[in-house]
mmCIF file of C-alpha atoms and ligand atoms in Angstrom:
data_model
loop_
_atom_site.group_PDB
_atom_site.id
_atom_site.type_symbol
_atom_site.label_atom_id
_atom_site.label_comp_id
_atom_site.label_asym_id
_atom_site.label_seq_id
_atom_site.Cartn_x
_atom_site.Cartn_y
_atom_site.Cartn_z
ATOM 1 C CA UNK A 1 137.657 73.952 70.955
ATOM 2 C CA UNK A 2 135.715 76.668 72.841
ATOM 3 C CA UNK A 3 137.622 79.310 74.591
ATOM 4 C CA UNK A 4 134.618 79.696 76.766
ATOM 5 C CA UNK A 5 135.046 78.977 80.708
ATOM 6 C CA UNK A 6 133.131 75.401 82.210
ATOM 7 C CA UNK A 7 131.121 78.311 84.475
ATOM 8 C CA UNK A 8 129.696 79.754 81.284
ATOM 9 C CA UNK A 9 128.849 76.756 79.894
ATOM 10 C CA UNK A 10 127.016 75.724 82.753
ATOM 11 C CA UNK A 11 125.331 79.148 83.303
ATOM 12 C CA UNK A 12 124.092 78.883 79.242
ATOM 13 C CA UNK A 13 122.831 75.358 80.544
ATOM 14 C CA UNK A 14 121.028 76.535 82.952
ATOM 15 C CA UNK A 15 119.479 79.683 81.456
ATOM 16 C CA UNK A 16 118.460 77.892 78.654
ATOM 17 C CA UNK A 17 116.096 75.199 80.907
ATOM 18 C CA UNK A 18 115.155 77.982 82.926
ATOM 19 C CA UNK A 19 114.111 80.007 79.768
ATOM 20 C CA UNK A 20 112.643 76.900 77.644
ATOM 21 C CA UNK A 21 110.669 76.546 81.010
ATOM 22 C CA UNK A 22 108.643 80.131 81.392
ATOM 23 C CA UNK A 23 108.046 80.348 77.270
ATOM 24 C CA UNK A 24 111.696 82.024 76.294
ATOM 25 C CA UNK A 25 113.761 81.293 74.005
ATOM 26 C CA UNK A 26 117.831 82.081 73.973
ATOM 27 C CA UNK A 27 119.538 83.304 71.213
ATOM 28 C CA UNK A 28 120.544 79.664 68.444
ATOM 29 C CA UNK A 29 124.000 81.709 68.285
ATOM 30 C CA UNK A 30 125.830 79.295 71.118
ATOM 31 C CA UNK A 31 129.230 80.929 70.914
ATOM 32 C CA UNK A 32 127.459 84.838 71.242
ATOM 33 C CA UNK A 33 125.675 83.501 74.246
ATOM 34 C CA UNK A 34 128.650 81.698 75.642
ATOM 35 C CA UNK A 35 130.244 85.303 74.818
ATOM 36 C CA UNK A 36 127.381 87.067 76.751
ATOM 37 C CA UNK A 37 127.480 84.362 79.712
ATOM 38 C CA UNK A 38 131.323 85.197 80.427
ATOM 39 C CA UNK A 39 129.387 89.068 80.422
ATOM 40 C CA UNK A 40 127.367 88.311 83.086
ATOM 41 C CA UNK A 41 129.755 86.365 85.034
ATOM 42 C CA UNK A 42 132.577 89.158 85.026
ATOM 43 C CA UNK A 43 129.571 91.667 86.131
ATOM 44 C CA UNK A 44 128.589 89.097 88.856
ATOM 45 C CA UNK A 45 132.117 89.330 90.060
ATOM 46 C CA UNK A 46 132.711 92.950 89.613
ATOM 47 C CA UNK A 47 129.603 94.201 91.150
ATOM 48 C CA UNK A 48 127.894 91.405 92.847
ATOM 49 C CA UNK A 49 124.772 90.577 90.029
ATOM 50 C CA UNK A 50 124.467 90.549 86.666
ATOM 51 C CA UNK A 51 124.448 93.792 85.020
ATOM 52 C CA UNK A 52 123.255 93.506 81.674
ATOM 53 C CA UNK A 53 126.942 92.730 79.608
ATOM 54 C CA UNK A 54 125.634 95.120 76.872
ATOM 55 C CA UNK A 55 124.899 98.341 78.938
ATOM 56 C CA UNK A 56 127.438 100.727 81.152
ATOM 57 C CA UNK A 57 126.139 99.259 84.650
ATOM 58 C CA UNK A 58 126.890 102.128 87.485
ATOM 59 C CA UNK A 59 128.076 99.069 89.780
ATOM 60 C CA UNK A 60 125.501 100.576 92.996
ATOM 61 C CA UNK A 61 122.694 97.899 92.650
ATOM 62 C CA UNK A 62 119.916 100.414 93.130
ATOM 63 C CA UNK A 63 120.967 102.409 89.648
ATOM 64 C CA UNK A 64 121.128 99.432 88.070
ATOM 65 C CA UNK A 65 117.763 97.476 89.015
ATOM 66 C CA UNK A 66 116.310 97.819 85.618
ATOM 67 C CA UNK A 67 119.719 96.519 83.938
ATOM 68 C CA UNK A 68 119.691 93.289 86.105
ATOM 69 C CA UNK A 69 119.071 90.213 83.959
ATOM 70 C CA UNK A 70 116.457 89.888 82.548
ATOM 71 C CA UNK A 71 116.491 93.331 82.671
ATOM 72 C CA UNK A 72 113.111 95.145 82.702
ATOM 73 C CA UNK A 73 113.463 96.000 78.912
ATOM 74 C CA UNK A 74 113.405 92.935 77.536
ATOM 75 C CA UNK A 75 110.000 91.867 76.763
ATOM 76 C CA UNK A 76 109.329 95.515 75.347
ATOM 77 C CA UNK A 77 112.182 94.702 72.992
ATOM 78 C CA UNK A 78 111.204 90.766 72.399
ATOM 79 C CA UNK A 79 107.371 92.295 71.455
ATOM 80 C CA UNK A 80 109.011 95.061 69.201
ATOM 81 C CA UNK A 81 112.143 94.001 67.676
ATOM 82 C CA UNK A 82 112.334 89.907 68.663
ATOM 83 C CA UNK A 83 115.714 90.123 70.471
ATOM 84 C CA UNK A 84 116.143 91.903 73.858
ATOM 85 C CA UNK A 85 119.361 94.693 73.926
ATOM 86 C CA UNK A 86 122.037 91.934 73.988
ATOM 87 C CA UNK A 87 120.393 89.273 71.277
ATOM 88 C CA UNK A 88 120.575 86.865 74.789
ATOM 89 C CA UNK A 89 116.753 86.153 74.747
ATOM 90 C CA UNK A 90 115.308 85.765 70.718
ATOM 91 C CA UNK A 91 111.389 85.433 69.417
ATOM 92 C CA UNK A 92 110.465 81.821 68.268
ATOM 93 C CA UNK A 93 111.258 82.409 64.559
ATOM 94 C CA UNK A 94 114.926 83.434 65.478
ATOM 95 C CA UNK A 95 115.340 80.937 67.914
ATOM 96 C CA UNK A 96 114.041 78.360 64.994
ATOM 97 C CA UNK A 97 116.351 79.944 62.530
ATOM 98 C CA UNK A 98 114.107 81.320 60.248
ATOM 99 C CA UNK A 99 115.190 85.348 60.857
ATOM 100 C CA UNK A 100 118.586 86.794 62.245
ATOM 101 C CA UNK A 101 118.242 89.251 65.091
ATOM 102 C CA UNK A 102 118.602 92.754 64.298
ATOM 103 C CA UNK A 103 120.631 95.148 66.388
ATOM 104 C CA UNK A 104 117.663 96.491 68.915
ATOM 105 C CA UNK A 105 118.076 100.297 70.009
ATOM 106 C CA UNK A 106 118.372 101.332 73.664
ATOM 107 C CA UNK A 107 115.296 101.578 75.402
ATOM 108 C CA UNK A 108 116.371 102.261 78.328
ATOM 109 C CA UNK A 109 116.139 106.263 79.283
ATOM 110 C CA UNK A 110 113.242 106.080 76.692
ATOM 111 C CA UNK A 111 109.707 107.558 77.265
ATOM 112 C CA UNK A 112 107.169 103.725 77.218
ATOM 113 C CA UNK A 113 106.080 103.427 73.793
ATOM 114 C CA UNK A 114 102.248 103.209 73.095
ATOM 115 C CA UNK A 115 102.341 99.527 74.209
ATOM 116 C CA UNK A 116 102.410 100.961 77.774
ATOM 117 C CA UNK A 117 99.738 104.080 77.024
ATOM 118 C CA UNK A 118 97.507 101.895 74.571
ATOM 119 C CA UNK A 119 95.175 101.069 77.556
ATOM 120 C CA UNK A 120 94.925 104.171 79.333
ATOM 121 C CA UNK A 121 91.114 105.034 78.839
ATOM 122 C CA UNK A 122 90.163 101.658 80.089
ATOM 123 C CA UNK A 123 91.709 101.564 82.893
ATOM 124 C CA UNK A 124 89.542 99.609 85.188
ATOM 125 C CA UNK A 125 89.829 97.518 88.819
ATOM 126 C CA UNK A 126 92.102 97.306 91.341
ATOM 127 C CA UNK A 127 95.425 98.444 89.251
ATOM 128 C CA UNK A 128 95.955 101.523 90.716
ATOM 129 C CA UNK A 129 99.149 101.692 88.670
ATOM 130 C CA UNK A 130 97.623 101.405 85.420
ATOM 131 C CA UNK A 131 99.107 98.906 84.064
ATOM 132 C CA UNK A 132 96.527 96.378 82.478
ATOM 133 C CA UNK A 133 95.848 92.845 83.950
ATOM 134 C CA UNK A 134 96.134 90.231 81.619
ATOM 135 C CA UNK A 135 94.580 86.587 82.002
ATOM 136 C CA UNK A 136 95.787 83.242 80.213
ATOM 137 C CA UNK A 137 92.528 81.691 78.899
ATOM 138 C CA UNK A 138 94.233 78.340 79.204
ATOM 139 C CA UNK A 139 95.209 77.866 83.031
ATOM 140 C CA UNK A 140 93.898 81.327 84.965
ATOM 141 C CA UNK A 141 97.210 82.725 85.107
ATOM 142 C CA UNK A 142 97.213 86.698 85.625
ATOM 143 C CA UNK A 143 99.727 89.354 85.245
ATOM 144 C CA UNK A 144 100.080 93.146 85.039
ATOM 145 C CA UNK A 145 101.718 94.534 82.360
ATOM 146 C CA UNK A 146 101.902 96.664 79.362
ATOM 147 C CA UNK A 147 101.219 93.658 77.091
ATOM 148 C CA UNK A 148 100.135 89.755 77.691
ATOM 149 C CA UNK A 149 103.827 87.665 77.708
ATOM 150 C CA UNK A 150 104.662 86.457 73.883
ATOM 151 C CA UNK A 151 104.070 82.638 76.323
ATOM 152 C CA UNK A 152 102.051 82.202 79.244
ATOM 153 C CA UNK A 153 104.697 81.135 81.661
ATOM 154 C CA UNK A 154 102.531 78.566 83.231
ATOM 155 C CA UNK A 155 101.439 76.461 80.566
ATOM 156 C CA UNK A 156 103.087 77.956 78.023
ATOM 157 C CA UNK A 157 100.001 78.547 75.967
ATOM 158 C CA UNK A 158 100.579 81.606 72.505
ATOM 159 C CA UNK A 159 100.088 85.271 73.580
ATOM 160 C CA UNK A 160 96.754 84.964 71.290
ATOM 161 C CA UNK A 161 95.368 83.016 74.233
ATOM 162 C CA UNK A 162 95.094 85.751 76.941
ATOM 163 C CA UNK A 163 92.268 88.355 77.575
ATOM 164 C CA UNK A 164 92.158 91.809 79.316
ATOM 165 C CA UNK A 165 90.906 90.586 82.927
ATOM 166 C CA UNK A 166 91.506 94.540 84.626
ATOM 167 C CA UNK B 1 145.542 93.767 53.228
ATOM 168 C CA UNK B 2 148.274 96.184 53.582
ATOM 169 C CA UNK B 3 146.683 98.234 51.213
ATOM 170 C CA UNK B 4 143.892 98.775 52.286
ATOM 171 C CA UNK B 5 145.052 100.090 55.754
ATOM 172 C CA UNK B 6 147.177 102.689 54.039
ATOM 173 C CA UNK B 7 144.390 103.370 51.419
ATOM 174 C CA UNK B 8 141.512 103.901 54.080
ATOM 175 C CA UNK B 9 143.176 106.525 55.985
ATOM 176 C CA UNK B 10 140.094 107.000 57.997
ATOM 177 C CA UNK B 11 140.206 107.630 61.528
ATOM 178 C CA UNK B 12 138.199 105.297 63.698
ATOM 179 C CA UNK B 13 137.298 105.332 67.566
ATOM 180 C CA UNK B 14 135.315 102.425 68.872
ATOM 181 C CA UNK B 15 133.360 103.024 72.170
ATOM 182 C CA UNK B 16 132.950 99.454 73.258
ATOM 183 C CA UNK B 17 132.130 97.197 76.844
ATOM 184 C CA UNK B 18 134.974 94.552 77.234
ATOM 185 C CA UNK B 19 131.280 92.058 78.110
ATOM 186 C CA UNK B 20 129.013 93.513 75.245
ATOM 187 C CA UNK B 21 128.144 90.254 72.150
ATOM 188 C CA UNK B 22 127.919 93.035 69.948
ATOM 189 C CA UNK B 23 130.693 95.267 70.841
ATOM 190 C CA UNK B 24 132.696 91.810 69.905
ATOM 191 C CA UNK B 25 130.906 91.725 67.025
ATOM 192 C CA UNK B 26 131.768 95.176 66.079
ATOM 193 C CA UNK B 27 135.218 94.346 66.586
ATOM 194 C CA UNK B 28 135.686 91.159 64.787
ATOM 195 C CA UNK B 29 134.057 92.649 61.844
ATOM 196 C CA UNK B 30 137.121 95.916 61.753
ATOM 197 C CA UNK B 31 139.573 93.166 62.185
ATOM 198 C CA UNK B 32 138.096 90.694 59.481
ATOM 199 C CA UNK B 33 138.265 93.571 57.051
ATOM 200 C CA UNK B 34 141.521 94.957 58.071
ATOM 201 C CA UNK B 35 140.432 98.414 59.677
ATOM 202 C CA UNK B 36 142.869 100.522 61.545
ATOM 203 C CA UNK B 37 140.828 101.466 64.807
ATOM 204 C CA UNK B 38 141.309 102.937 68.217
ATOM 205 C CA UNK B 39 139.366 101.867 70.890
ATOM 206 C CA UNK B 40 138.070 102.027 74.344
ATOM 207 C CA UNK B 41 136.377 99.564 77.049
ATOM 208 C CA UNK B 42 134.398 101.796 78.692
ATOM 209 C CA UNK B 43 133.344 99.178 81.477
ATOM 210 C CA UNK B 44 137.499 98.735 82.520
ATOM 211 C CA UNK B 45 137.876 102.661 83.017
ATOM 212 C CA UNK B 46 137.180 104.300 86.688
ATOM 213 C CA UNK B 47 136.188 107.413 87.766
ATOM 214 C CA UNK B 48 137.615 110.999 86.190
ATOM 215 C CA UNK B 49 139.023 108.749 83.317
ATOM 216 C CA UNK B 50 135.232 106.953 82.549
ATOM 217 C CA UNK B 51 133.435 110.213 82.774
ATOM 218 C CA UNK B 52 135.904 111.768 80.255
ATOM 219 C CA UNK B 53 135.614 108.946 77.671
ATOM 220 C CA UNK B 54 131.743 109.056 78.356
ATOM 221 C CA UNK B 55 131.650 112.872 77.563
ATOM 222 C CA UNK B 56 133.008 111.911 74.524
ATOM 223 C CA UNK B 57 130.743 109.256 73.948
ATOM 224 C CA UNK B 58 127.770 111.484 74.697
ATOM 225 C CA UNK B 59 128.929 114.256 72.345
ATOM 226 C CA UNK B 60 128.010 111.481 69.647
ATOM 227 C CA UNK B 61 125.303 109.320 71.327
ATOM 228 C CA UNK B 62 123.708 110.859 74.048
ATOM 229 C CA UNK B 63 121.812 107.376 74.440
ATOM 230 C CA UNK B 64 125.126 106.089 75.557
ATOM 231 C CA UNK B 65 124.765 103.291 74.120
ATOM 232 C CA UNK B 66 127.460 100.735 72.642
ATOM 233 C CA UNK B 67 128.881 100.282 70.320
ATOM 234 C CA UNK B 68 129.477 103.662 69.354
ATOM 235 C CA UNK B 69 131.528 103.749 66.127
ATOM 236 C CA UNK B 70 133.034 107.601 65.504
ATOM 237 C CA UNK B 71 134.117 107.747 61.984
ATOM 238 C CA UNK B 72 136.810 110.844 61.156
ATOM 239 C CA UNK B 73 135.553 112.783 63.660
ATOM 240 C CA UNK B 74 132.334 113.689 61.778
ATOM 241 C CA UNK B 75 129.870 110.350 61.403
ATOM 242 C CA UNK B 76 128.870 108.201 63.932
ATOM 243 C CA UNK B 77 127.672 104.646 63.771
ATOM 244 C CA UNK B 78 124.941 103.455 66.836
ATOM 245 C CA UNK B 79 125.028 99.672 67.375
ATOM 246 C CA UNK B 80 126.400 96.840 65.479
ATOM 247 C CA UNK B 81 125.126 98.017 61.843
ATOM 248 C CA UNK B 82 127.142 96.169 58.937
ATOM 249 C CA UNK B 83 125.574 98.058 56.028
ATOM 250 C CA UNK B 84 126.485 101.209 57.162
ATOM 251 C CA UNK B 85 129.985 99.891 58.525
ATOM 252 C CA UNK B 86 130.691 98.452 55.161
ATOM 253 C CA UNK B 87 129.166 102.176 53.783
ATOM 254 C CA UNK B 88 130.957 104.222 55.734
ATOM 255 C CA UNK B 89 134.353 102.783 55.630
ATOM 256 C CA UNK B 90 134.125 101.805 51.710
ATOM 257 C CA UNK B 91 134.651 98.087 52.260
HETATM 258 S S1 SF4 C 201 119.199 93.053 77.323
HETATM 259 FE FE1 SF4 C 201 119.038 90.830 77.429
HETATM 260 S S2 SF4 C 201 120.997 90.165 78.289
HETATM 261 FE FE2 SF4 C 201 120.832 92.368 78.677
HETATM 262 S S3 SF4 C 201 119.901 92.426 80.720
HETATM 263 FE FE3 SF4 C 201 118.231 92.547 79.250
HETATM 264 S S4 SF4 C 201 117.572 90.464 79.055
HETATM 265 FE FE4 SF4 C 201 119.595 90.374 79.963
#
């Protein structure tokens, strides 16, 4: 029998659709998640979202903006080690099985890595930010950031598929 | 199992989140093996207490990051890391 709570199974439920549906993939490891699902539930309670379960959250929702899941580290950490912080969100090959997900370090605190600076002498268009536009070759979709998504979110076409647009 | 306890005399401090998968993991992997531990939910501590423990914690990991193992006072383990676990505590 699972000791897990009928509100964590139906969070895991609906995570997993909702990640299945933009081109994520949750850790194969049901009872960690269900673990990691009470997490965010006691943070929900405690301090009113979800905190990420695997970080000391500050509890004022304006510290802890970058630790709200999906926090703002995790597709750094899906690109660089397959697993985001807490192992909740895997890579295709561990969600298949085919690797176990390694203990990521924090990133969090952490200058970007070159992912973020690799662009910086093309910086072109109307990203005044400088973070690099990226375009899905498949269905036009476009999004800033350091690196193309490992799936397009739309139509859920390989990270292979997008070009530099700006 | 007895003798191991008394045999490993080492002293161990977990740093840990009572919501952390891998704090858990941490955990169940001391108690599998039979290792005498201390340790602390950060998360459940308030105020004066919290910033204590976390002065501690930063001493050793100034990431601040859990699990943070602490090993006789003198080796410290970052993350869920069963090689060195097993290493360090001779299992
Ligand atoms: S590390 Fe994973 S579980 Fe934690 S907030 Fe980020 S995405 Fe969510």
């Amino acid at each position: 029998m699972s000791p897990h709570s009928p509100e964590a199974q139906a969070l895991y439920e609906r995570l997993k659709r909702e990640a299945e549906a933009a081109g994520y993939y949750l850790n194969p490891d049901v009872d960690f998640v269900l673990d990691l699902m009470e997490g965010l539930l006691t943070n929900e309670k405690r301090y009113g979202y979800w905190a990420c379960p695997c970080r000391l959250a500050e509890g004022v929702r304006e510290k802890d903006l970058d630790i709200i899941c999906p926090c703002d580290y995790r597709d750094a950490d899906l690109d660089e080690y397959g697993a985001c912080y807490c192992a909740l969100y895997v890579s295709e090959d561990i969600a298949r099985g085919e690797r176990k997900p390694q203990p990521v370090p924090e990133r969090r605190g952490t200058v970007p890595g070159p992912s973020a600076t690799e662009h910086e002498e093309e910086l072109v268009g109307f990203t005044k930010s400088g973070i690099p536009v990226w375009r899905c070759k498949v269905c036009g979709y476009l999004c800033a950031r350091p690196q193309p998504p490992l799936k397009c979110p739309i139509c859920k076409a390989d990270r292979d598929r997008f070009e530099r647009f700006a | 199992m007895a003798e191991r306890v008394i045999a490993l005399k080492k002293k161990i401090k977990l740093y840990a989140l009572s919501t952390c998968g891998w704090c858990k993991k941490t955990k169940k992997f001391l108690d599998d093996n039979y290792v005498e531990y201390e340790y602390e939910y950060v998360d459940l501590l308030t105020g004066a207490e919290r910033e204590r423990v976390m002065t501690e914690v930063d001493r050793w990991n100034p990431r601040r990051s859990f699990p943070t193992i602490v090993i006789d006072d003198s080796q410290v383990i970052i993350g869920y890391n069963e090689d060195r676990l097993r290493e360090a505590l001779e299992l």
